[in-house]
Amino acid sequence: MTLAATHAAPFAFDNSYARLPDRFFARLPPTPVATPRLVKLNERLARDLGLDPARLASPEGIEVLAGNRIAHGSEPIAQAYAGHQFGGFVPQLGDGRAVLLGEIIDRAGVRRDIQLKGSGPTPFSRRGDGRAALGPVLREYIVAEAMHALGVPTTRSLAAVLSGEHVFREEALPGAVLTRVAASHIRVGTFQYFAVRRDTDGIRQLADHVIARHYPEAAGAPNPYLALLDAVIARQAALIARWLAIGFIHGVMNTDNMSIAGETIDYGPCAFMDTYHPGTVFSSIDAQGRYAYANQPQIAQWNLARLTETLLPLLAETEAAQLEAGQASLMGFGGLFEAAYTRELRAKLGLMEARDGDLDLAHDLLDRMTKGEADFTLTFRDLADAAAAPSADAKVAGRFKDPAVFTEWASRWRARLELESGTPSVRREAMRQANPAFIPRNHLVEEAIAAAVRREDFQPFEDLVAVLARPFDDQPGRERYTLPPKPEEVVKQTFCGT
Ligand code: AMP
Ligand code: MG
């Protein structure tokens, strides 16, 4: 290593959010922790970001990742935002336990936020301690990286550091800090923060920032703000379709947990479905099932309606024209979602061409999976084999309580496949790329967390992260990770862990 490299800052920060007006955030450093210890560094991501993994893993790098040292060029801030939580509006939330260290430009030229989560109290902490427990930090690490490997837009996990301190929830737990990477941490709730204060200037400045950063093509539209709204709606429609395609349930789709850039953000009580059922809910705080699996498209649209309200003053001159424009954009969500979802389902069924009735065919299978209590992931994964050889039908049918429920559908599916020209082996391969073998099943995530928290054994976590990095490959010897939970392993509830 050259002398220059030794003294170079670990991050080449180039901050833009910190240039926005003071009322957008609070400036403060992270609160140092007792004895930082690196648990995990995402070396591959570090390199993609143009960072040197060895430097990040050095004692000095770990101090930065723990919040004990301010890296050169860092301008730490806690961002202000508001949000609807379970339908109720809270005018001020903000980063209560996170600090944005700054922004860097990654190797693909994309601006990315580097944020510490669990980095101590801020002016937005309300009654919270500003800290995070190791369990939820590992959970977010695992699930975010799995989502990325599954091809879902998401925030990323760069590092997890033990703080050497306890956090007190129902019990004393090891504390940790997550380094999160995002296209940005601007949320629907960030717009709401200014809207509830009737700060139209703030909304305009935020919108201009978002256009420049995430939606530059909107800048050239006749009304850039309307184009911005349409673009956000389109990205959310595609994102939710992708969630449904892999059986993901976010669990807390509050407006403060919906990213303007269209990434999945804030992994709290999120979970993947094992047995297919559209009403599946895991979150312990979602007794009403507001954020159930199949409700997610409607909730996304509800959240986007809240975003639309904040942008109204920018959409047109008169109130009537504003409402008309906003309504029209919002109504676009249904069609965009349905088109994206249909594309996802077609890929899952191995349909290379679009025909009327495809959505109905897919829904028929899903209904049968509900009745048959079939495992969502494995049913589709095995279906790829059935596409190549009907002899594999028995394997798929075996996923259903009553195999006949599947075989009836299979003949309908085969009749549909007959209409296409693709060869069975090409179809099978395409289906395997649409239907993962490995998802972060809750019982596996819990098992990895338990080993880390109870025994400081991080091997199960390491193994799980490695398996989930290649979700579409068969991984001989790793079959255990494809399996649904045994009855005694079923995880019924997940917790925010805040
Ligand atoms: P979440 O439910 O994680 O999306 O968080 C909702 C709000 O509560 C955000 O403003 C968080 O910053 C804040 N929050 C969550 N946990 C804590 C904590 N331990 N200390 C301070 N603020 C927190
Ligand atoms: Mg949140």
Short mmCIF file of C-alpha atoms and ligand atoms in Angstrom, two decimals:
data_model
loop_
_atom_site.label_atom_id
_atom_site.label_comp_id
_atom_site.label_asym_id
_atom_site.label_seq_id
_atom_site.Cartn_x
_atom_site.Cartn_y
_atom_site.Cartn_z
CA MET A 1 0.00 0.00 0.00
CA THR A 2 1.27 3.48 -0.82
CA LEU A 3 1.55 6.19 1.75
CA ALA A 4 -1.14 8.19 -0.02
CA ALA A 5 -3.57 5.28 0.19
CA THR A 6 -2.85 4.84 3.88
CA HIS A 7 -3.88 8.38 4.59
CA ALA A 8 -6.78 8.59 2.18
CA ALA A 9 -10.23 8.87 3.78
CA PRO A 10 -12.20 5.61 3.74
CA PHE A 11 -15.07 7.33 1.92
CA ALA A 12 -14.85 9.98 -0.78
CA PHE A 13 -17.89 11.86 0.44
CA ASP A 14 -19.76 14.15 -1.91
CA ASN A 15 -22.76 15.36 0.07
CA SER A 16 -25.83 16.91 -1.49
CA TYR A 17 -28.59 16.51 1.10
CA ALA A 18 -26.53 18.41 3.65
CA ARG A 19 -26.56 21.37 1.20
CA LEU A 20 -30.37 21.62 1.49
CA PRO A 21 -31.82 24.18 3.94
CA ASP A 22 -31.16 23.69 7.66
CA ARG A 23 -34.77 22.80 8.44
CA PHE A 24 -34.41 19.55 6.44
CA PHE A 25 -32.27 17.90 9.13
CA ALA A 26 -30.36 18.22 12.36
CA ARG A 27 -26.59 18.24 12.27
CA LEU A 28 -25.02 15.95 14.83
CA PRO A 29 -22.38 13.26 15.03
CA PRO A 30 -23.15 9.66 15.90
CA THR A 31 -22.78 8.84 19.61
CA PRO A 32 -19.67 6.72 20.19
CA VAL A 33 -20.06 3.17 21.48
CA ALA A 34 -18.01 1.38 24.14
CA THR A 35 -16.02 -1.27 22.27
CA PRO A 36 -16.74 -1.64 18.58
CA ARG A 37 -16.21 -5.06 17.07
CA LEU A 38 -16.77 -5.81 13.39
CA VAL A 39 -19.23 -8.65 12.92
CA LYS A 40 -19.63 -8.48 9.17
CA LEU A 41 -18.31 -6.48 6.28
CA ASN A 42 -19.90 -6.77 2.84
CA GLU A 43 -16.67 -6.79 0.86
CA ARG A 44 -18.31 -7.23 -2.51
CA LEU A 45 -20.59 -4.24 -1.92
CA ALA A 46 -17.66 -2.22 -0.57
CA ARG A 47 -15.78 -2.77 -3.82
CA ASP A 48 -18.87 -1.86 -5.90
CA LEU A 49 -19.00 1.37 -3.94
CA GLY A 50 -15.36 2.04 -4.73
CA LEU A 51 -14.32 1.46 -1.11
CA ASP A 52 -11.36 -0.51 0.13
CA PRO A 53 -12.58 -3.45 2.26
CA ALA A 54 -9.23 -3.75 4.06
CA ARG A 55 -9.44 -0.14 5.10
CA LEU A 56 -13.00 -0.51 6.33
CA ALA A 57 -11.97 -3.56 8.35
CA SER A 58 -8.99 -1.77 9.91
CA PRO A 59 -9.31 -0.46 13.49
CA GLU A 60 -9.82 3.04 12.11
CA GLY A 61 -12.43 1.85 9.60
CA ILE A 62 -14.33 -0.01 12.30
CA GLU A 63 -14.39 3.15 14.41
CA VAL A 64 -16.04 4.95 11.51
CA LEU A 65 -18.58 2.13 11.06
CA ALA A 66 -19.35 2.26 14.79
CA GLY A 67 -19.77 6.03 14.85
CA ASN A 68 -16.73 6.57 17.08
CA ARG A 69 -14.81 8.51 14.48
CA ILE A 70 -15.96 11.04 11.90
CA ALA A 71 -14.39 10.25 8.56
CA HIS A 72 -12.91 13.05 6.51
CA GLY A 73 -15.64 14.72 4.43
CA SER A 74 -18.50 13.31 6.49
CA GLU A 75 -21.20 15.82 7.45
CA PRO A 76 -23.38 13.73 9.73
CA ILE A 77 -27.08 14.62 9.82
CA ALA A 78 -30.34 13.15 11.09
CA GLN A 79 -33.02 13.67 8.46
CA ALA A 80 -36.43 15.13 9.29
CA TYR A 81 -39.57 13.33 8.13
CA ALA A 82 -43.15 12.72 9.12
CA GLY A 83 -45.41 9.79 8.31
CA HIS A 84 -48.64 7.87 8.55
CA GLN A 85 -48.09 4.95 10.89
CA PHE A 86 -50.83 2.34 10.55
CA GLY A 87 -53.04 5.07 9.10
CA GLY A 88 -52.45 7.65 11.84
CA PHE A 89 -50.45 10.75 10.97
CA VAL A 90 -47.39 11.72 13.01
CA PRO A 91 -46.14 15.18 11.95
CA GLN A 92 -42.62 14.59 13.19
CA LEU A 93 -40.73 11.33 13.10
CA GLY A 94 -37.27 11.74 11.60
CA ASP A 95 -34.10 9.70 12.06
CA GLY A 96 -34.44 8.80 15.71
CA ARG A 97 -31.63 6.29 15.70
CA ALA A 98 -29.83 6.84 12.44
CA VAL A 99 -27.30 9.29 11.10
CA LEU A 100 -26.50 9.91 7.47
CA LEU A 101 -22.70 10.06 7.31
CA GLY A 102 -22.74 11.40 3.79
CA GLU A 103 -23.05 10.41 0.14
CA ILE A 104 -20.58 8.80 -2.19
CA ILE A 105 -20.61 8.16 -5.93
CA ASP A 106 -20.32 4.42 -6.58
CA ARG A 107 -18.36 2.78 -9.38
CA ALA A 108 -21.41 2.85 -11.65
CA GLY A 109 -21.67 6.63 -11.13
CA VAL A 110 -24.70 6.35 -8.82
CA ARG A 111 -24.99 8.55 -5.74
CA ARG A 112 -25.48 6.44 -2.60
CA ASP A 113 -26.23 7.34 1.01
CA ILE A 114 -24.02 5.88 3.72
CA GLN A 115 -26.04 5.75 6.92
CA LEU A 116 -25.44 4.37 10.38
CA LYS A 117 -28.50 2.83 12.04
CA GLY A 118 -28.42 2.40 15.80
CA SER A 119 -25.95 5.27 16.13
CA GLY A 120 -27.43 6.99 19.18
CA PRO A 121 -30.11 9.51 20.05
CA THR A 122 -30.95 12.49 17.86
CA PRO A 123 -33.39 15.39 18.20
CA PHE A 124 -35.91 13.04 16.52
CA SER A 125 -35.59 10.18 19.01
CA ARG A 126 -38.74 10.99 21.00
CA ARG A 127 -38.73 8.35 23.74
CA GLY A 128 -36.32 5.97 22.01
CA ASP A 129 -32.71 5.29 23.00
CA GLY A 130 -31.36 5.73 19.48
CA ARG A 131 -29.86 2.27 19.54
CA ALA A 132 -30.41 -1.05 17.78
CA ALA A 133 -30.11 -4.58 19.08
CA LEU A 134 -27.92 -7.13 17.34
CA GLY A 135 -30.88 -9.34 16.32
CA PRO A 136 -32.72 -6.75 14.22
CA VAL A 137 -29.40 -5.53 12.76
CA LEU A 138 -28.55 -9.05 11.55
CA ARG A 139 -32.11 -9.51 10.33
CA GLU A 140 -31.92 -6.37 8.21
CA TYR A 141 -28.47 -7.36 7.00
CA ILE A 142 -29.66 -10.81 5.89
CA VAL A 143 -32.97 -9.82 4.33
CA ALA A 144 -31.72 -6.72 2.49
CA GLU A 145 -28.87 -8.67 0.90
CA ALA A 146 -31.20 -11.56 0.04
CA MET A 147 -33.62 -9.14 -1.60
CA HIS A 148 -30.80 -7.70 -3.68
CA ALA A 149 -29.79 -11.18 -4.84
CA LEU A 150 -33.44 -11.87 -5.68
CA GLY A 151 -33.42 -8.87 -8.00
CA VAL A 152 -35.51 -6.58 -5.82
CA PRO A 153 -34.61 -2.89 -5.54
CA THR A 154 -33.49 -2.46 -1.93
CA THR A 155 -31.26 -0.65 0.47
CA ARG A 156 -28.08 -2.61 1.11
CA SER A 157 -26.10 -3.72 4.12
CA LEU A 158 -22.46 -2.71 4.15
CA ALA A 159 -21.47 -3.66 7.68
CA ALA A 160 -22.62 -4.74 11.11
CA VAL A 161 -20.66 -3.78 14.21
CA LEU A 162 -21.20 -4.89 17.80
CA SER A 163 -21.20 -1.90 20.13
CA GLY A 164 -20.00 -3.63 23.28
CA GLU A 165 -23.01 -2.09 25.02
CA HIS A 166 -26.34 -3.47 26.02
CA VAL A 167 -29.64 -2.15 24.77
CA PHE A 168 -32.68 -2.66 26.93
CA ARG A 169 -35.82 -3.93 25.30
CA GLU A 170 -37.82 -6.51 27.24
CA GLU A 171 -34.40 -7.76 28.31
CA ALA A 172 -30.79 -6.64 28.02
CA LEU A 173 -29.54 -7.40 24.52
CA PRO A 174 -26.23 -6.90 22.74
CA GLY A 175 -26.24 -3.58 20.87
CA ALA A 176 -25.11 -3.17 17.28
CA VAL A 177 -24.80 -0.61 14.49
CA LEU A 178 -25.74 -1.32 10.88
CA THR A 179 -24.18 0.56 7.99
CA ARG A 180 -26.92 0.95 5.44
CA VAL A 181 -26.48 2.02 1.84
CA ALA A 182 -29.39 3.51 -0.09
CA ALA A 183 -30.07 5.38 -3.31
CA SER A 184 -31.33 7.91 -0.78
CA HIS A 185 -33.26 7.85 2.47
CA ILE A 186 -35.92 10.25 1.19
CA ARG A 187 -39.34 8.87 1.99
CA VAL A 188 -42.98 9.69 1.24
CA GLY A 189 -42.91 10.95 4.82
CA THR A 190 -40.16 13.44 3.99
CA PHE A 191 -42.60 15.23 1.67
CA GLN A 192 -45.30 14.99 4.33
CA TYR A 193 -43.01 16.71 6.82
CA PHE A 194 -43.04 19.89 4.74
CA ALA A 195 -46.65 19.57 3.59
CA VAL A 196 -48.05 19.49 7.12
CA ARG A 197 -46.04 22.66 7.84
CA ARG A 198 -47.48 24.30 4.69
CA ASP A 199 -43.88 24.77 3.59
CA THR A 200 -44.40 24.79 -0.18
CA ASP A 201 -40.89 26.11 -0.72
CA GLY A 202 -39.52 23.13 1.18
CA ILE A 203 -41.60 20.73 -0.91
CA ARG A 204 -40.35 22.35 -4.09
CA GLN A 205 -36.72 22.17 -3.00
CA LEU A 206 -37.10 18.56 -1.95
CA ALA A 207 -38.82 17.70 -5.24
CA ASP A 208 -36.07 19.43 -7.22
CA HIS A 209 -33.46 17.47 -5.27
CA VAL A 210 -35.29 14.20 -5.91
CA ILE A 211 -35.69 14.92 -9.63
CA ALA A 212 -32.01 15.72 -10.02
CA ARG A 213 -30.99 12.68 -8.03
CA HIS A 214 -33.46 9.93 -8.92
CA TYR A 215 -35.60 11.02 -11.86
CA PRO A 216 -33.49 13.28 -14.10
CA GLU A 217 -35.71 12.48 -17.10
CA ALA A 218 -38.60 14.26 -15.32
CA ALA A 219 -36.71 17.54 -15.54
CA GLY A 220 -37.43 17.80 -19.26
CA ALA A 221 -41.18 17.10 -18.95
CA PRO A 222 -43.80 19.86 -19.47
CA ASN A 223 -44.52 19.65 -15.73
CA PRO A 224 -41.49 18.09 -14.00
CA TYR A 225 -43.35 17.62 -10.71
CA LEU A 226 -46.15 15.70 -12.36
CA ALA A 227 -43.56 13.63 -14.19
CA LEU A 228 -41.84 13.02 -10.85
CA LEU A 229 -45.09 11.81 -9.29
CA ASP A 230 -45.77 9.50 -12.24
CA ALA A 231 -42.25 8.11 -12.06
CA VAL A 232 -42.44 7.43 -8.31
CA ILE A 233 -45.80 5.70 -8.83
CA ALA A 234 -44.36 3.56 -11.64
CA ARG A 235 -41.38 2.46 -9.53
CA GLN A 236 -43.57 1.55 -6.58
CA ALA A 237 -45.92 -0.44 -8.82
CA ALA A 238 -42.97 -2.44 -10.14
CA LEU A 239 -41.52 -2.87 -6.65
CA ILE A 240 -44.70 -4.22 -5.07
CA ALA A 241 -45.21 -6.61 -8.00
CA ARG A 242 -41.72 -7.94 -7.37
CA TRP A 243 -42.46 -8.34 -3.64
CA LEU A 244 -45.54 -10.40 -4.42
CA ALA A 245 -43.61 -12.52 -6.91
CA ILE A 246 -41.18 -13.68 -4.24
CA GLY A 247 -43.61 -13.91 -1.34
CA PHE A 248 -42.28 -10.93 0.58
CA ILE A 249 -44.29 -9.15 3.24
CA HIS A 250 -42.84 -5.82 4.34
CA GLY A 251 -44.86 -5.69 7.53
CA VAL A 252 -44.70 -1.92 8.22
CA MET A 253 -45.60 -0.10 5.02
CA ASN A 254 -46.00 3.20 6.81
CA THR A 255 -45.43 6.26 4.63
CA ASP A 256 -42.15 6.90 6.46
CA ASN A 257 -41.01 3.45 5.34
CA MET A 258 -41.65 4.01 1.63
CA SER A 259 -38.63 5.21 -0.31
CA ILE A 260 -39.07 7.85 -2.99
CA ALA A 261 -36.36 6.13 -5.03
CA GLY A 262 -38.40 2.91 -5.15
CA GLU A 263 -36.16 0.76 -2.99
CA THR A 264 -37.42 -1.56 -0.29
CA ILE A 265 -36.45 0.13 2.97
CA ASP A 266 -36.66 -0.43 6.73
CA TYR A 267 -36.68 -4.14 7.35
CA GLY A 268 -38.41 -4.55 10.68
CA PRO A 269 -41.03 -7.23 11.13
CA CYS A 270 -40.76 -8.24 7.48
CA ALA A 271 -40.98 -11.89 6.47
CA PHE A 272 -41.25 -14.31 3.57
CA MET A 273 -44.23 -16.59 3.24
CA ASP A 274 -43.71 -20.31 3.54
CA THR A 275 -47.21 -21.71 2.94
CA TYR A 276 -49.08 -19.58 0.44
CA HIS A 277 -51.97 -17.56 1.82
CA PRO A 278 -52.87 -14.06 0.62
CA GLY A 279 -53.88 -12.96 4.11
CA THR A 280 -50.51 -13.76 5.67
CA VAL A 281 -49.38 -11.30 8.36
CA PHE A 282 -46.34 -11.71 10.59
CA SER A 283 -45.90 -8.40 12.31
CA SER A 284 -46.78 -8.49 15.99
CA ILE A 285 -47.93 -4.87 15.73
CA ASP A 286 -50.27 -5.44 12.76
CA ALA A 287 -53.21 -7.10 14.49
CA GLN A 288 -55.67 -5.79 11.89
CA GLY A 289 -53.72 -7.20 8.96
CA ARG A 290 -53.42 -3.76 7.34
CA TYR A 291 -50.11 -4.79 5.79
CA ALA A 292 -51.00 -8.39 4.91
CA TYR A 293 -49.30 -9.91 1.85
CA ALA A 294 -52.11 -9.31 -0.63
CA ASN A 295 -53.00 -5.87 0.75
CA GLN A 296 -49.62 -4.47 -0.24
CA PRO A 297 -50.67 -3.06 -3.64
CA GLN A 298 -53.64 -1.19 -2.14
CA ILE A 299 -51.50 0.10 0.70
CA ALA A 300 -48.84 1.29 -1.72
CA GLN A 301 -51.51 3.21 -3.59
CA TRP A 302 -52.83 4.63 -0.31
CA ASN A 303 -49.32 5.82 0.56
CA LEU A 304 -48.91 7.29 -2.93
CA ALA A 305 -52.18 9.18 -2.42
CA ARG A 306 -50.55 10.79 0.63
CA LEU A 307 -47.52 11.66 -1.53
CA THR A 308 -49.79 13.11 -4.22
CA GLU A 309 -51.44 15.36 -1.64
CA THR A 310 -48.09 16.86 -0.71
CA LEU A 311 -47.24 17.62 -4.35
CA LEU A 312 -50.61 19.19 -5.28
CA PRO A 313 -49.41 22.82 -4.97
CA LEU A 314 -46.74 22.08 -7.59
CA LEU A 315 -48.98 20.27 -10.07
CA ALA A 316 -51.08 23.12 -11.51
CA GLU A 317 -52.30 26.68 -10.96
CA THR A 318 -55.84 26.18 -9.70
CA GLU A 319 -56.95 23.80 -7.00
CA ALA A 320 -59.33 22.05 -9.38
CA ALA A 321 -56.56 21.48 -11.92
CA GLN A 322 -54.21 20.24 -9.18
CA LEU A 323 -56.72 17.68 -7.98
CA GLU A 324 -57.49 16.54 -11.48
CA ALA A 325 -53.82 16.04 -12.33
CA GLY A 326 -53.07 14.29 -9.03
CA GLN A 327 -56.07 11.99 -9.35
CA ALA A 328 -55.15 11.02 -12.88
CA SER A 329 -51.60 10.08 -11.85
CA LEU A 330 -52.77 8.13 -8.85
CA MET A 331 -55.31 6.22 -10.92
CA GLY A 332 -52.41 5.10 -13.11
CA PHE A 333 -51.09 2.94 -10.30
CA GLY A 334 -53.66 0.16 -10.78
CA GLY A 335 -52.82 -0.43 -14.42
CA LEU A 336 -49.07 -0.19 -13.85
CA PHE A 337 -49.20 -2.62 -10.96
CA GLU A 338 -51.39 -5.09 -12.80
CA ALA A 339 -49.13 -5.01 -15.86
CA ALA A 340 -46.01 -5.53 -13.71
CA TYR A 341 -47.63 -8.25 -11.63
CA THR A 342 -48.88 -10.07 -14.73
CA ARG A 343 -45.35 -9.98 -16.14
CA GLU A 344 -44.00 -11.46 -12.90
CA LEU A 345 -46.59 -14.22 -12.86
CA ARG A 346 -46.08 -15.05 -16.53
CA ALA A 347 -42.38 -15.51 -15.85
CA LYS A 348 -43.15 -17.71 -12.85
CA LEU A 349 -45.44 -19.91 -14.97
CA GLY A 350 -42.98 -20.09 -17.87
CA LEU A 351 -45.20 -18.17 -20.27
CA MET A 352 -42.98 -16.37 -22.73
CA GLU A 353 -45.82 -14.83 -24.71
CA ALA A 354 -48.72 -12.72 -23.46
CA ARG A 355 -52.26 -14.07 -23.90
CA ASP A 356 -55.62 -13.18 -22.49
CA GLY A 357 -56.43 -15.34 -19.53
CA ASP A 358 -52.85 -15.59 -18.25
CA LEU A 359 -53.63 -13.71 -15.07
CA ASP A 360 -56.65 -15.90 -14.51
CA LEU A 361 -54.54 -19.03 -14.98
CA ALA A 362 -52.05 -17.76 -12.41
CA HIS A 363 -54.77 -16.82 -9.94
CA ASP A 364 -56.28 -20.25 -10.33
CA LEU A 365 -52.98 -21.81 -9.26
CA LEU A 366 -52.62 -19.39 -6.34
CA ASP A 367 -56.16 -20.17 -5.16
CA ARG A 368 -55.35 -23.85 -5.32
CA MET A 369 -52.14 -23.25 -3.40
CA THR A 370 -54.14 -21.53 -0.68
CA LYS A 371 -56.56 -24.46 -0.48
CA GLY A 372 -53.77 -27.00 -0.73
CA GLU A 373 -51.56 -25.16 1.80
CA ALA A 374 -48.69 -25.41 -0.65
CA ASP A 375 -45.28 -23.89 -0.03
CA PHE A 376 -45.07 -20.78 -2.21
CA THR A 377 -41.39 -20.93 -3.12
CA LEU A 378 -41.00 -24.67 -3.64
CA THR A 379 -44.20 -25.06 -5.65
CA PHE A 380 -42.96 -22.59 -8.23
CA ARG A 381 -39.39 -23.88 -8.16
CA ASP A 382 -40.61 -27.42 -8.83
CA LEU A 383 -42.95 -26.16 -11.52
CA ALA A 384 -39.86 -25.37 -13.59
CA ASP A 385 -39.02 -29.08 -13.63
CA ALA A 386 -42.61 -29.94 -14.53
CA ALA A 387 -42.33 -27.59 -17.49
CA ALA A 388 -39.49 -29.71 -18.85
CA ALA A 389 -40.96 -33.12 -17.98
CA PRO A 390 -44.52 -33.94 -16.93
CA SER A 391 -43.01 -36.74 -14.86
CA ALA A 392 -42.04 -34.01 -12.39
CA ASP A 393 -45.72 -33.15 -11.84
CA ALA A 394 -45.86 -35.58 -8.93
CA LYS A 395 -43.20 -33.59 -7.10
CA VAL A 396 -45.21 -30.38 -7.46
CA ALA A 397 -48.48 -32.12 -6.59
CA GLY A 398 -46.81 -33.45 -3.46
CA ARG A 399 -46.58 -29.89 -2.17
CA PHE A 400 -50.39 -29.80 -1.97
CA LYS A 401 -52.47 -31.39 0.78
CA ASP A 402 -54.64 -32.90 -1.95
CA PRO A 403 -52.43 -33.56 -5.01
CA ALA A 404 -55.48 -33.63 -7.32
CA VAL A 405 -55.94 -29.91 -6.71
CA PHE A 406 -52.69 -29.37 -8.60
CA THR A 407 -53.10 -31.99 -11.33
CA GLU A 408 -56.38 -30.45 -12.48
CA TRP A 409 -54.63 -27.13 -12.88
CA ALA A 410 -51.60 -28.72 -14.56
CA SER A 411 -53.65 -29.86 -17.54
CA ARG A 412 -54.96 -26.33 -18.00
CA TRP A 413 -51.39 -25.01 -17.77
CA ARG A 414 -50.10 -27.55 -20.32
CA ALA A 415 -52.82 -26.59 -22.77
CA ARG A 416 -51.64 -22.99 -22.44
CA LEU A 417 -47.97 -23.95 -22.89
CA GLU A 418 -48.92 -25.80 -26.09
CA LEU A 419 -49.72 -22.42 -27.65
CA GLU A 420 -46.07 -21.37 -27.36
CA SER A 421 -43.08 -22.31 -29.43
CA GLY A 422 -40.31 -22.28 -26.77
CA THR A 423 -38.54 -25.55 -26.02
CA PRO A 424 -39.09 -27.23 -22.64
CA SER A 425 -35.45 -26.90 -21.59
CA VAL A 426 -35.32 -23.19 -22.39
CA ARG A 427 -38.58 -22.71 -20.53
CA ARG A 428 -37.29 -24.61 -17.52
CA GLU A 429 -34.15 -22.50 -17.35
CA ALA A 430 -36.13 -19.25 -17.66
CA MET A 431 -38.49 -20.41 -14.91
CA ARG A 432 -35.58 -21.26 -12.64
CA GLN A 433 -34.40 -17.67 -13.01
CA ALA A 434 -37.86 -16.42 -12.01
CA ASN A 435 -38.46 -18.89 -9.19
CA PRO A 436 -35.79 -18.94 -6.49
CA ALA A 437 -34.84 -22.01 -4.52
CA PHE A 438 -33.52 -20.01 -1.57
CA ILE A 439 -35.36 -17.28 0.31
CA PRO A 440 -34.63 -16.00 3.82
CA ARG A 441 -37.12 -18.25 5.52
CA ASN A 442 -38.08 -16.95 8.93
CA HIS A 443 -36.99 -19.99 10.88
CA LEU A 444 -33.54 -19.84 9.27
CA VAL A 445 -33.22 -16.14 9.99
CA GLU A 446 -34.29 -16.73 13.59
CA GLU A 447 -31.86 -19.61 13.93
CA ALA A 448 -28.95 -17.49 12.69
CA ILE A 449 -29.91 -14.61 14.98
CA ALA A 450 -30.32 -16.86 18.00
CA ALA A 451 -26.85 -18.38 17.55
CA ALA A 452 -25.31 -14.91 17.27
CA VAL A 453 -27.19 -13.33 20.17
CA ARG A 454 -27.09 -16.26 22.59
CA ARG A 455 -23.71 -17.81 21.83
CA GLU A 456 -21.82 -15.17 19.84
CA ASP A 457 -21.70 -17.83 17.15
CA PHE A 458 -21.82 -15.98 13.83
CA GLN A 459 -21.26 -19.05 11.65
CA PRO A 460 -24.96 -19.76 11.00
CA PHE A 461 -25.38 -16.09 10.00
CA GLU A 462 -22.36 -16.30 7.66
CA ASP A 463 -23.63 -19.54 6.13
CA LEU A 464 -27.11 -18.17 5.59
CA VAL A 465 -25.83 -14.95 3.99
CA ALA A 466 -23.63 -17.03 1.64
CA VAL A 467 -26.50 -19.32 0.59
CA LEU A 468 -28.88 -16.42 0.01
CA ALA A 469 -26.40 -14.65 -2.26
CA ARG A 470 -27.19 -17.25 -4.97
CA PRO A 471 -30.94 -17.81 -4.67
CA PHE A 472 -31.51 -19.14 -8.19
CA ASP A 473 -28.69 -21.71 -8.23
CA ASP A 474 -29.02 -25.26 -7.02
CA GLN A 475 -26.54 -25.55 -4.17
CA PRO A 476 -25.69 -29.17 -3.52
CA GLY A 477 -25.35 -29.88 0.18
CA ARG A 478 -27.46 -26.82 1.03
CA GLU A 479 -30.88 -28.44 0.54
CA ARG A 480 -31.74 -27.82 4.19
CA TYR A 481 -31.98 -24.12 3.40
CA THR A 482 -34.68 -24.70 0.80
CA LEU A 483 -37.01 -26.48 3.19
CA PRO A 484 -40.07 -25.04 4.87
CA PRO A 485 -40.03 -25.04 8.67
CA LYS A 486 -40.98 -28.14 10.59
CA PRO A 487 -44.16 -27.59 12.61
CA GLU A 488 -42.13 -26.75 15.72
CA GLU A 489 -39.94 -24.30 13.75
CA VAL A 490 -42.76 -22.18 12.33
CA VAL A 491 -42.33 -18.49 13.11
CA LYS A 492 -45.76 -16.96 13.58
CA GLN A 493 -44.79 -13.43 14.56
CA THR A 494 -41.97 -11.06 13.86
CA PHE A 495 -41.10 -7.98 15.87
CA CYS A 496 -39.93 -4.50 15.00
CA GLY A 497 -37.22 -4.83 17.61
CA THR A 498 -36.90 -1.07 17.90
P1 AMP B 1 -39.55 2.32 12.34
O1 AMP B 1 -40.77 1.72 12.93
O2 AMP B 1 -38.29 1.56 12.60
O3 AMP B 1 -39.71 2.68 10.89
O4 AMP B 1 -39.32 3.70 13.12
C1 AMP B 1 -40.31 4.69 13.22
C2 AMP B 1 -39.73 5.91 13.89
O5 AMP B 1 -39.27 5.60 15.22
C3 AMP B 1 -38.54 6.52 13.18
O6 AMP B 1 -38.61 7.91 13.34
C4 AMP B 1 -37.37 5.95 13.92
O7 AMP B 1 -36.22 6.75 13.82
C5 AMP B 1 -37.89 5.93 15.36
N1 AMP B 1 -37.23 4.92 16.17
C6 AMP B 1 -37.34 3.59 16.07
N2 AMP B 1 -36.59 2.96 17.00
C7 AMP B 1 -35.97 3.94 17.72
C8 AMP B 1 -35.06 3.94 18.82
N3 AMP B 1 -34.62 2.82 19.38
N4 AMP B 1 -34.65 5.14 19.28
C9 AMP B 1 -35.08 6.28 18.73
N5 AMP B 1 -35.94 6.34 17.71
C10 AMP B 1 -36.39 5.18 17.19
MG MG B 2 -38.74 3.55 9.52
#
